[in-house]
Coordinates of N, CA and C in Angstrom, one line a residue:
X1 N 17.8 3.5 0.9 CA 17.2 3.9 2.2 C 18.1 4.7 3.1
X2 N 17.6 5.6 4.2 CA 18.7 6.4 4.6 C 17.6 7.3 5.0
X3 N 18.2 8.6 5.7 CA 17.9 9.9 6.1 C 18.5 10.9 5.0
X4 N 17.4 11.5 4.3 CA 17.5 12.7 3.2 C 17.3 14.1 3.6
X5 N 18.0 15.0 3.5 CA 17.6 16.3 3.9 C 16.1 16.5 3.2
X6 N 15.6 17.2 4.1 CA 14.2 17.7 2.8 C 14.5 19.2 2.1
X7 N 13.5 18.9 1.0 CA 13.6 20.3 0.4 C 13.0 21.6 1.0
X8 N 11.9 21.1 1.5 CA 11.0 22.3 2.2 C 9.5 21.9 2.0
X9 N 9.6 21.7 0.5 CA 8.1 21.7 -0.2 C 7.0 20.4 0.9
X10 N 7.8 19.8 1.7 CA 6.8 18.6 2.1 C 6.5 17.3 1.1
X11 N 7.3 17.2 0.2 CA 7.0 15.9 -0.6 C 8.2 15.3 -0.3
X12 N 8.2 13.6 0.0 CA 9.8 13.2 -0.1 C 9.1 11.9 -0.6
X13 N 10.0 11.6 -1.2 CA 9.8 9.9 -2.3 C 11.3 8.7 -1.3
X14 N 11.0 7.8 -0.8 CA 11.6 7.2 -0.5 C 11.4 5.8 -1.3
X15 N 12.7 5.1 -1.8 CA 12.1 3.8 -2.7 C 13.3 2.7 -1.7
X16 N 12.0 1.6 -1.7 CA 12.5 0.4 -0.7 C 12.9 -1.2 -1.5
X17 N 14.1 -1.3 -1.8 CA 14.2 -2.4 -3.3 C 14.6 -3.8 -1.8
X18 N 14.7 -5.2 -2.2 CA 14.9 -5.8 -1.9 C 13.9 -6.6 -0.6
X19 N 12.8 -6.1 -0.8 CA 11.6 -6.8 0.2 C 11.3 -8.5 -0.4
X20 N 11.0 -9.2 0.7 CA 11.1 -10.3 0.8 C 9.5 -10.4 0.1
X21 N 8.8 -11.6 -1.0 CA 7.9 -11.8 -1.6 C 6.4 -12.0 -0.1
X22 N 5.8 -11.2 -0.1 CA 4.5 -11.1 0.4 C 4.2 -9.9 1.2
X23 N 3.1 -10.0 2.4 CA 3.4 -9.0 3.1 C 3.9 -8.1 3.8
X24 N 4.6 -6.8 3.9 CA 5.4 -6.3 4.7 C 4.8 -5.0 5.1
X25 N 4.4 -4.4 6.3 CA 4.0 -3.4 7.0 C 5.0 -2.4 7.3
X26 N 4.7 -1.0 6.6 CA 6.2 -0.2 7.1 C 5.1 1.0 7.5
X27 N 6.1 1.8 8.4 CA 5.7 3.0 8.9 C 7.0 3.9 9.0
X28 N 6.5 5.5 8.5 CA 7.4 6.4 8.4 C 7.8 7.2 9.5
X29 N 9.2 8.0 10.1 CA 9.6 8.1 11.0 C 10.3 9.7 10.1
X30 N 9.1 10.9 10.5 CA 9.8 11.9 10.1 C 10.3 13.1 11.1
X31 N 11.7 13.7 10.9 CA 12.4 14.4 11.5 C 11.8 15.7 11.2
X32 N 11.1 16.5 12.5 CA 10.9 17.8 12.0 C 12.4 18.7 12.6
X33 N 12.3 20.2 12.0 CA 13.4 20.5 12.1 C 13.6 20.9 13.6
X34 N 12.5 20.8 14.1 CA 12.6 21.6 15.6 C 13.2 20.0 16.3
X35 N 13.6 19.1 16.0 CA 13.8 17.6 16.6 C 13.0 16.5 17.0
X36 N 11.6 17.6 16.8 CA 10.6 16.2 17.0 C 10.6 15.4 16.2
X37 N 9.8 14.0 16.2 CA 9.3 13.2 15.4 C 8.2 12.7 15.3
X38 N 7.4 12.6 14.1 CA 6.1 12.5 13.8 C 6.1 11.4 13.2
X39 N 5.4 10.3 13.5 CA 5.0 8.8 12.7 C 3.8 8.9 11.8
X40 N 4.0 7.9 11.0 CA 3.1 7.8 9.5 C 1.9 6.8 10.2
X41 N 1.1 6.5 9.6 CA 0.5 5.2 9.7 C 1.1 4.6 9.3
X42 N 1.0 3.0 9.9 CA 1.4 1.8 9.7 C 0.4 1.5 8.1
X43 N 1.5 1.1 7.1 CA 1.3 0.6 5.5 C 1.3 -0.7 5.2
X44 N 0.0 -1.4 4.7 CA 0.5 -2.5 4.0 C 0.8 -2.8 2.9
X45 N 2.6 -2.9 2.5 CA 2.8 -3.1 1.1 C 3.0 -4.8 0.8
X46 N 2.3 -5.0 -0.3 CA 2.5 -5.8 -1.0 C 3.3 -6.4 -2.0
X47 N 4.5 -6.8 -1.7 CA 5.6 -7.1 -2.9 C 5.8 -8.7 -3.3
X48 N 6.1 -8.3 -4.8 CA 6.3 -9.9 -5.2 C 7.7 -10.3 -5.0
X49 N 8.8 -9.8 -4.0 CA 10.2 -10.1 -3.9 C 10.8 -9.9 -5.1
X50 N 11.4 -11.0 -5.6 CA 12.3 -11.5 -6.8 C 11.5 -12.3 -7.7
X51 N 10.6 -12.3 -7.2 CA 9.9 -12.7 -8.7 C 9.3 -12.4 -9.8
X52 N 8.9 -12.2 -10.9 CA 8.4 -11.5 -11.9 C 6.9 -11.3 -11.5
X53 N 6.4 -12.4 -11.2 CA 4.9 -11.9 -11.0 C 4.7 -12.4 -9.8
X54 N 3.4 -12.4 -9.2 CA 2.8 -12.4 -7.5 C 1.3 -12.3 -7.6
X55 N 0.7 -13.4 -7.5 CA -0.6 -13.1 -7.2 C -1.0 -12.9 -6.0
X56 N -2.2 -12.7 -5.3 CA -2.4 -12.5 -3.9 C -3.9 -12.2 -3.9
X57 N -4.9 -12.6 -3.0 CA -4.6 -13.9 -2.0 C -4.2 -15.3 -2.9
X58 N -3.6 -15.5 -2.3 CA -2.9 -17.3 -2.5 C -3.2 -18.0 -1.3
X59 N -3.8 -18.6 -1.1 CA -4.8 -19.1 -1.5 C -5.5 -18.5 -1.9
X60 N -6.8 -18.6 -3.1 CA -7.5 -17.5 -3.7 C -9.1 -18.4 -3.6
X61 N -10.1 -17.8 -3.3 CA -11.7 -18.1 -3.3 C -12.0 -17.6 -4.7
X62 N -12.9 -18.7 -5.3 CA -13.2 -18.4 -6.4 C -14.8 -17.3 -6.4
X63 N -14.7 -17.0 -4.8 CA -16.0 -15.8 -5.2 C -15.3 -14.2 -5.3
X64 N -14.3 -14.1 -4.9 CA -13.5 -13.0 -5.0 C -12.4 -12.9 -6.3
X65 N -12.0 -11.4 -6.5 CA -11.1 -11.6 -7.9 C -9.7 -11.7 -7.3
X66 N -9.2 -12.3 -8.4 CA -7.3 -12.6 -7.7 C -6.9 -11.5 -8.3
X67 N -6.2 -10.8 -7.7 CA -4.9 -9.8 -8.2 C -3.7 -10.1 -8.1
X68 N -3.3 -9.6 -8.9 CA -2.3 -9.7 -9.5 C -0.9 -8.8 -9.4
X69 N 0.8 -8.8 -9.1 CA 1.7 -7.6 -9.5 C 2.6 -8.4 -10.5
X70 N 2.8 -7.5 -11.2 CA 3.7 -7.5 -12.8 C 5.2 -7.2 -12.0
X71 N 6.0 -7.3 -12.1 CA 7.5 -7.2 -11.7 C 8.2 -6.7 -12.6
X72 N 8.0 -7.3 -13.8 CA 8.3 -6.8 -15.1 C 8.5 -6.0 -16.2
X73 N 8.6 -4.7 -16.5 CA 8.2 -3.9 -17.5 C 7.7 -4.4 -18.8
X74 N 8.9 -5.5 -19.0 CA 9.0 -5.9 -20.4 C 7.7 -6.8 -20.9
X75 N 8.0 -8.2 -19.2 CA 6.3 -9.0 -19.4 C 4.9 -8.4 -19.9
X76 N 4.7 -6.6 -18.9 CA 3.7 -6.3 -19.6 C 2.6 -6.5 -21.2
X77 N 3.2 -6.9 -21.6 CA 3.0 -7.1 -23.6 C 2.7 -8.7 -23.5
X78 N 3.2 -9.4 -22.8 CA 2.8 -10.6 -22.8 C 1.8 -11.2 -22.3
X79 N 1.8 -12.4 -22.2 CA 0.3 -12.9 -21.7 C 0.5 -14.0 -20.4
X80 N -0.4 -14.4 -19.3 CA -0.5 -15.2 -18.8 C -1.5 -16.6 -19.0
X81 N -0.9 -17.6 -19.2 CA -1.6 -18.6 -19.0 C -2.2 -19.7 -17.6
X82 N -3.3 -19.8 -17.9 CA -3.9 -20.4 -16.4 C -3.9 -22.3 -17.3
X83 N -3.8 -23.3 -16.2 CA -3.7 -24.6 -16.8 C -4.6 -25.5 -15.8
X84 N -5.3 -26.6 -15.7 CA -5.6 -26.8 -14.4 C -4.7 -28.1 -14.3
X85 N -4.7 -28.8 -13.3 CA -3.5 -29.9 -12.9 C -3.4 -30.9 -13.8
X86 N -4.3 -31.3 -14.8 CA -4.1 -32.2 -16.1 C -3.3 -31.6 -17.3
X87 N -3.3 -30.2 -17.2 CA -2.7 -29.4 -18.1 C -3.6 -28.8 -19.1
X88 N -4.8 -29.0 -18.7 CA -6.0 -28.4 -19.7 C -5.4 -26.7 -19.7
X89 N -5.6 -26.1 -20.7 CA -5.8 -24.6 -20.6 C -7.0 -23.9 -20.0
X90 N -7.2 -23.0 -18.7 CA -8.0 -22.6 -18.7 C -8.4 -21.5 -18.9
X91 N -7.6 -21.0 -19.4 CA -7.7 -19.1 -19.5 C -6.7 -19.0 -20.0
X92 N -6.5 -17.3 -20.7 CA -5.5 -17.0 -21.7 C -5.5 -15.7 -21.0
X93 N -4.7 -14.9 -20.3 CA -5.0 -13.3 -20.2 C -4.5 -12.1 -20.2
X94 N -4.4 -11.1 -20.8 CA -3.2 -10.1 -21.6 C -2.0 -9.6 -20.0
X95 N -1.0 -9.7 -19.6 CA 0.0 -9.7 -18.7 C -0.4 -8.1 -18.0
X96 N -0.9 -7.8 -18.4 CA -1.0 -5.8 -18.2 C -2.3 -6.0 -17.2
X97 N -3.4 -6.9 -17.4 CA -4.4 -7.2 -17.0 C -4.7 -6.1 -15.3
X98 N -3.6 -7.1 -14.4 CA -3.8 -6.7 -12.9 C -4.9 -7.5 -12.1
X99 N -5.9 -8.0 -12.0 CA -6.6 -9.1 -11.6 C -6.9 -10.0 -13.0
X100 N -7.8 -11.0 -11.9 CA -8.7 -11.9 -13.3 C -9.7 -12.7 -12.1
X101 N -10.7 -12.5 -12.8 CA -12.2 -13.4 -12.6 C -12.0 -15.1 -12.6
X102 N -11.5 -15.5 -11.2 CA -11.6 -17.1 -11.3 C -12.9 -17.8 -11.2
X103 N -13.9 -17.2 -11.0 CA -14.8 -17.5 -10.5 C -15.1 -19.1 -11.4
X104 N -14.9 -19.3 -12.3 CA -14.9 -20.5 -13.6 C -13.9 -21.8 -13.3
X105 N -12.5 -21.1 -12.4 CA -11.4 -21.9 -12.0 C -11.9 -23.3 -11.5
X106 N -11.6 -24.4 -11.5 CA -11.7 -25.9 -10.6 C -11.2 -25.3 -9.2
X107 N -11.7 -25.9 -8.3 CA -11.0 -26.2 -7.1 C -9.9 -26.6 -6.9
X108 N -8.8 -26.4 -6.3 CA -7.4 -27.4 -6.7 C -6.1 -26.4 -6.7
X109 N -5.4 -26.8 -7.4 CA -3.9 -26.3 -8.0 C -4.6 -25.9 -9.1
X110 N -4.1 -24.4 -9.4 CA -4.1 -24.0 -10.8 C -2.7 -23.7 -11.2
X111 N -1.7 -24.4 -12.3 CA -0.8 -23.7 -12.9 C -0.7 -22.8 -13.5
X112 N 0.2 -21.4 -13.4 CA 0.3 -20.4 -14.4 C 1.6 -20.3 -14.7
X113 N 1.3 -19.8 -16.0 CA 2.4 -19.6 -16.6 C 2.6 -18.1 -17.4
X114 N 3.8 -16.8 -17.0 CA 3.5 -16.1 -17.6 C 4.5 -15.9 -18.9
X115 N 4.0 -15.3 -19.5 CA 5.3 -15.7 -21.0 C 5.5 -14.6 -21.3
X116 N 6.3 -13.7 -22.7 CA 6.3 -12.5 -23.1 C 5.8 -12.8 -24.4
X117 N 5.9 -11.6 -25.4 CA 4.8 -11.3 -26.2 C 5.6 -12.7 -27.6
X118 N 7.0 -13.2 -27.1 CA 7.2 -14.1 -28.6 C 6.8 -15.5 -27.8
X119 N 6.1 -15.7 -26.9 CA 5.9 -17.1 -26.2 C 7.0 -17.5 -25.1
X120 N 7.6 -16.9 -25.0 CA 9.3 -17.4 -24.3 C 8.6 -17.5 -22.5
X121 N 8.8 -18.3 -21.7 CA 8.1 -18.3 -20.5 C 9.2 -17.8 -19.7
X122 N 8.5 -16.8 -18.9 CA 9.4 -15.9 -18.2 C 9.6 -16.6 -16.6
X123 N 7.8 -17.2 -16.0 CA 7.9 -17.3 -15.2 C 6.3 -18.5 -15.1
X124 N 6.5 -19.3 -14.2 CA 5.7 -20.3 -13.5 C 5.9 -20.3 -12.4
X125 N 4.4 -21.2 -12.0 CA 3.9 -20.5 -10.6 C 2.8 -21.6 -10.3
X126 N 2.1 -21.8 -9.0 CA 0.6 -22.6 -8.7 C -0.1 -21.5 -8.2
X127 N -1.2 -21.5 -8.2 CA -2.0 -20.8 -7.3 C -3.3 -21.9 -6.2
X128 N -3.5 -22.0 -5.6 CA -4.2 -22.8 -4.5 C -6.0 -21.8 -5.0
X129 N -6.9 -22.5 -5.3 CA -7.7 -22.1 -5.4 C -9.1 -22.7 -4.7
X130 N -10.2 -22.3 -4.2 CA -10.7 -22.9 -3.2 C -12.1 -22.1 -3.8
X131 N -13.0 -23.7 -3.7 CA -14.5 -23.1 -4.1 C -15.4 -22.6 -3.3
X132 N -15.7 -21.0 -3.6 CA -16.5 -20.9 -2.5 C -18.0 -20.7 -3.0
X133 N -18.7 -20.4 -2.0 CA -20.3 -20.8 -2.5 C -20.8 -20.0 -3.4
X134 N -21.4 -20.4 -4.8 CA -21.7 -19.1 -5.3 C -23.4 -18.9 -5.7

């Protein structure tokens, strides 16, 4: 992060590493050459922090779809598993996915677990899931 000279062309790529896991709102603050400053819109980025994966909303309604961020490059190839609080399996779903259809989920705590493509579990998680009317 920092102040970059620009090229000219009007494209600048700025990358922001170490955001804390959930919502964070950022807005851009650009230097024209004459010394003004022109503001972005206010952005809502979504990061999973330091964790491999991140669903959201968390709490999640089972009439809406849960999405999903991959953290991982490597996870992609793997799979996530859904469990409900007895440890039943309820779902199986390829890691690359990006949402998934709870609408089937129990009410409750759902455990996930995401693994890579030899079974090795990368990462566990709950998600709060809540029945809504369908």
């Amino acid at each position: 992060p920092g102040i970059r000279a620009g090229t000219g062309n009007g494209i600048y790529h700025q990358f922001i590493e170490g955001l804390d896991e959930g919502i964070t709102y950022l807005r851009a603050r650009i230097l024209l050459k004459n010394g003004a400053s022109v503001y972005t819109e206010t952005l809502q980025v979504i990061s999973s922090g330091f964790k491999p994966l991140l669903f959201y909303p968390n709490p999640a309604n089972t009439t809406t779809s849960l999405k999903f961020i991959l953290r991982s490059a490597s996870a992609r190839e793997g799979q996530i598993l859904f469990f409900d609080i007895t440890g039943r399996l309820l779902m199986k779903l390829p890691a690359r996915a990006g949402s998934v259809n709870i609408s089937a989920f129990p009410g409750g705590v759902v455990i996930y677990r995401l693994a890579d493509v030899k079974g090795k579990v990368l990462h566990t998680g709950k998600i709060l899931v809540i029945r809504g009317k369908q």
